[in-house]
Amino acid sequence: MAIAGKLSLPLTPVTHRSAALRRPLRSSAFFSSSTLQLNCSRLNLTLKSPTFRVSASSMSIDAPEKTSPASFLDRRERGFLHFVKYHGLGNDFILVDNRDSSEPKITPEQAVKLCDRNFGIGADGVIFAMPGVNGTDYTMRIFNSDGSEPEMCGNGVRCFARFIAELENLQGKQSFTVHTGAGLIVPEIQDDGKVEVDMGEPILKASDVPTRLPANKGQSAVKSELDVDGLIWNVTCVSMGNPHCVTFGTKGGQNLKVDELNLAQIGPKFEHHSVFPARTNTEFVEIISPSHLKMRVWERGAGATLACGTGACAVVVAAVLEGHAGRSCRVDLPGGPLDIEWREEDNHVYMTGPAEVVFYGSVPL
């Protein structure tokens, strides 16, 4: 069940909870594909689905009402940002139609407030659909939940593709070119609604990832030793346009059990390690079989997330380089599986997975 909502959330500085907020809330909203729960007071909220409409103020249920993302986003109220929230395996994003300008409609500081899960909309990042450059169809830019700007995002580009398809009313199998900070990306929407993305060639030269770990396999850092608080981890460094540090466990240790990790404790130590001058995304990987891997991720600028598309790509590349897996793998993430293939014929990595609408909204700026 697709659900759409209209949200009015003022972008005021976050200080402390007011006395009103310490009282039982009459107005918080939870959305899922199968469940709708409402407790509303501070939100101006209208939810729509293909089968019913619920008004939070009256709790009345009315006849179906057709609303398309394109018509919703065509609204031009002054001082409001219209958006659609998507998720790719739980990695969630606020998508903004920015095709009329090469400058983002909001600042990184505003993005931080919008992404706040208690006082804002809640998301891992804000993605802007912008005019293409250098002959591409579109440009994609992202602000992370901490206000930083990454080069690319695998789950984000799948959401971006579905967003463009809805804005342009594209039907069936479609592909287009997207300019990103990581270079040219080509997503293709499949007949089943999933999105396959040509993520390009992995970057393996250590200095280009970038990492200060010395190259030990050609120009690459493969199964290198990394000291993190006195514990030696074996790591392989890969860039998918953004830096990744992939580990299958500690030196001399047994197969990693990722569910046992304290990710919030160990993740930041990798992200901010001195051998990563641009910080790094970190993937902790458990080997199920040569075609089946399981990972958890600590994302640079976002922390622990339910999925990371570029991370899943980097994991398969690292698994091949270390001899753990073949070139085509199912990668299980906390939010669900992705199918990753590192094709030998063109050296490109291909990622296939879902992207789904959560709701449509408006927020005053």
XYZ file of C-alpha atoms in Angstrom, residues 44-237:
194
model
C -0.691 19.171 9.565
C -1.134 15.744 8.054
C -3.253 14.229 5.335
C -2.578 10.651 4.301
C -3.625 9.299 0.959
C -3.590 5.817 -0.502
C -5.161 4.169 -3.539
C -8.070 2.967 -1.412
C -8.811 5.563 1.239
C -8.009 8.994 2.611
C -7.691 9.765 6.295
C -7.782 13.306 7.657
C -5.913 13.456 10.958
C -8.090 16.284 12.256
C -11.424 14.544 11.738
C -10.386 10.888 11.265
C -12.905 10.703 8.430
C -12.471 8.175 5.637
C -13.373 9.427 2.176
C -13.538 8.098 -1.353
C -10.295 7.403 -3.264
C -8.467 10.407 -4.631
C -5.906 10.239 -7.429
C -2.652 12.064 -6.794
C 0.515 11.688 -8.862
C 3.976 12.756 -7.705
C 4.248 15.072 -10.709
C 1.028 16.936 -9.910
C 1.897 17.083 -6.217
C 5.345 18.529 -6.899
C 3.975 21.031 -9.421
C 2.607 23.021 -6.484
C 4.487 26.266 -6.030
C 3.450 27.707 -2.664
C 5.953 30.342 -1.647
C 8.147 29.330 1.253
C 7.367 25.602 1.020
C 9.581 22.733 -0.065
C 7.677 19.893 -1.719
C 9.300 16.477 -1.563
C 8.772 12.753 -1.892
C 10.325 10.397 0.621
C 11.704 7.110 -0.732
C 13.635 4.236 0.732
C 15.917 1.611 -0.726
C 15.945 -1.336 1.683
C 15.347 1.044 4.589
C 18.054 3.529 3.527
C 15.690 6.511 3.305
C 15.930 9.799 1.444
C 14.056 13.048 0.901
C 13.823 13.562 -2.890
C 13.531 17.146 -4.180
C 12.590 18.180 -7.715
C 15.425 20.599 -8.492
C 15.287 20.346 -12.303
C 14.776 24.097 -12.688
C 18.086 25.045 -11.043
C 21.673 23.882 -10.719
C 21.720 25.066 -7.091
C 20.097 22.978 -4.324
C 16.828 24.410 -3.011
C 17.975 24.047 0.588
C 21.256 24.458 2.435
C 23.235 21.696 4.152
C 22.126 23.163 7.491
C 18.480 22.881 6.476
C 19.112 19.326 5.289
C 20.374 18.408 8.756
C 17.119 19.688 10.282
C 14.958 17.932 7.710
C 16.774 14.625 8.285
C 16.348 14.786 12.076
C 14.167 11.815 13.061
C 12.674 13.513 16.100
C 12.198 17.114 15.013
C 12.190 16.822 11.214
C 10.986 14.501 8.463
C 13.627 11.884 9.194
C 16.031 10.526 6.569
C 19.583 9.424 5.871
C 19.956 12.239 3.347
C 18.383 14.739 0.942
C 18.719 14.079 -2.803
C 18.275 16.738 -5.477
C 17.228 15.948 -9.064
C 19.006 18.614 -11.133
C 19.573 19.417 -14.812
C 22.111 17.220 -16.562
C 25.595 18.429 -17.471
C 28.132 17.252 -20.067
C 25.420 15.579 -22.129
C 23.819 13.623 -19.275
C 20.061 13.538 -18.722
C 20.164 14.562 -15.052
C 22.488 15.505 -12.213
C 22.152 13.994 -8.743
C 23.476 15.703 -5.606
C 23.122 14.551 -2.010
C 23.391 16.116 1.421
C 23.945 13.568 4.188
C 22.096 13.763 7.488
C 25.146 15.507 8.981
C 25.215 18.125 6.184
C 28.228 16.674 4.373
C 28.025 15.954 0.641
C 29.083 12.478 -0.556
C 30.100 11.740 -4.113
C 27.427 9.111 -4.683
C 24.939 6.767 -3.011
C 23.890 3.417 -4.457
C 20.536 3.111 -2.716
C 19.996 6.812 -3.348
C 20.505 6.502 -7.099
C 17.840 3.773 -7.277
C 15.430 6.063 -5.432
C 16.504 8.877 -7.762
C 15.669 6.729 -10.809
C 12.188 5.896 -9.529
C 11.633 9.561 -8.663
C 12.570 10.685 -12.189
C 10.350 8.011 -13.716
C 7.378 9.297 -11.737
C 8.131 12.958 -12.452
C 8.493 12.299 -16.176
C 5.668 9.714 -16.247
C 8.002 7.093 -17.735
C 6.450 3.658 -18.162
C 8.001 0.198 -18.482
C 11.703 -0.467 -18.850
C 13.626 2.827 -18.891
C 17.230 3.943 -18.551
C 18.918 7.344 -18.428
C 22.289 8.909 -17.659
C 23.031 10.643 -14.367
C 25.958 12.912 -13.560
C 27.205 12.441 -9.976
C 30.246 13.383 -7.956
C 31.490 9.868 -8.705
C 31.092 10.320 -12.463
C 28.547 8.896 -14.912
C 25.951 6.498 -13.485
C 23.364 4.687 -15.632
C 20.278 3.350 -13.798
C 17.746 1.183 -15.628
C 14.256 0.588 -14.259
C 13.240 -3.025 -14.801
C 9.805 -4.352 -15.715
C 9.342 -5.633 -12.143
C 9.992 -2.143 -10.722
C 13.474 -2.907 -9.405
C 16.353 -0.750 -10.584
C 19.592 -2.059 -12.070
C 22.442 0.426 -11.891
C 25.689 0.353 -13.832
C 27.955 1.644 -11.069
C 31.023 1.819 -13.302
C 34.484 0.449 -12.583
C 35.755 0.093 -9.024
C 38.775 2.223 -8.125
C 41.451 0.075 -6.493
C 44.572 2.253 -6.505
C 45.174 2.932 -2.812
C 46.018 6.608 -3.213
C 42.836 7.174 -5.254
C 40.442 5.459 -2.824
C 41.927 7.348 -0.887
C 43.851 5.532 1.837
C 47.316 5.923 3.317
C 47.616 2.154 3.727
C 50.529 0.977 1.587
C 49.692 -0.874 -1.616
C 50.428 -4.590 -1.302
C 48.802 -6.051 -4.433
C 49.871 -4.046 -7.440
C 48.745 -0.528 -6.532
C 45.909 -1.792 -4.307
C 45.508 -2.329 -0.567
C 44.085 -5.852 -0.320
C 43.779 -7.709 2.980
C 45.972 -5.078 4.583
C 46.473 -4.894 8.319
C 44.738 -2.009 10.118
C 45.280 -1.334 13.810
C 42.082 -0.130 15.492
C 42.584 0.392 19.228
C 45.210 -2.367 19.380
C 43.126 -4.924 17.443
C 44.429 -5.828 13.965
C 41.780 -6.030 11.240
C 42.320 -7.314 7.703
C 40.877 -4.708 5.327
C 40.553 -4.155 1.587
C 40.084 -0.620 0.298
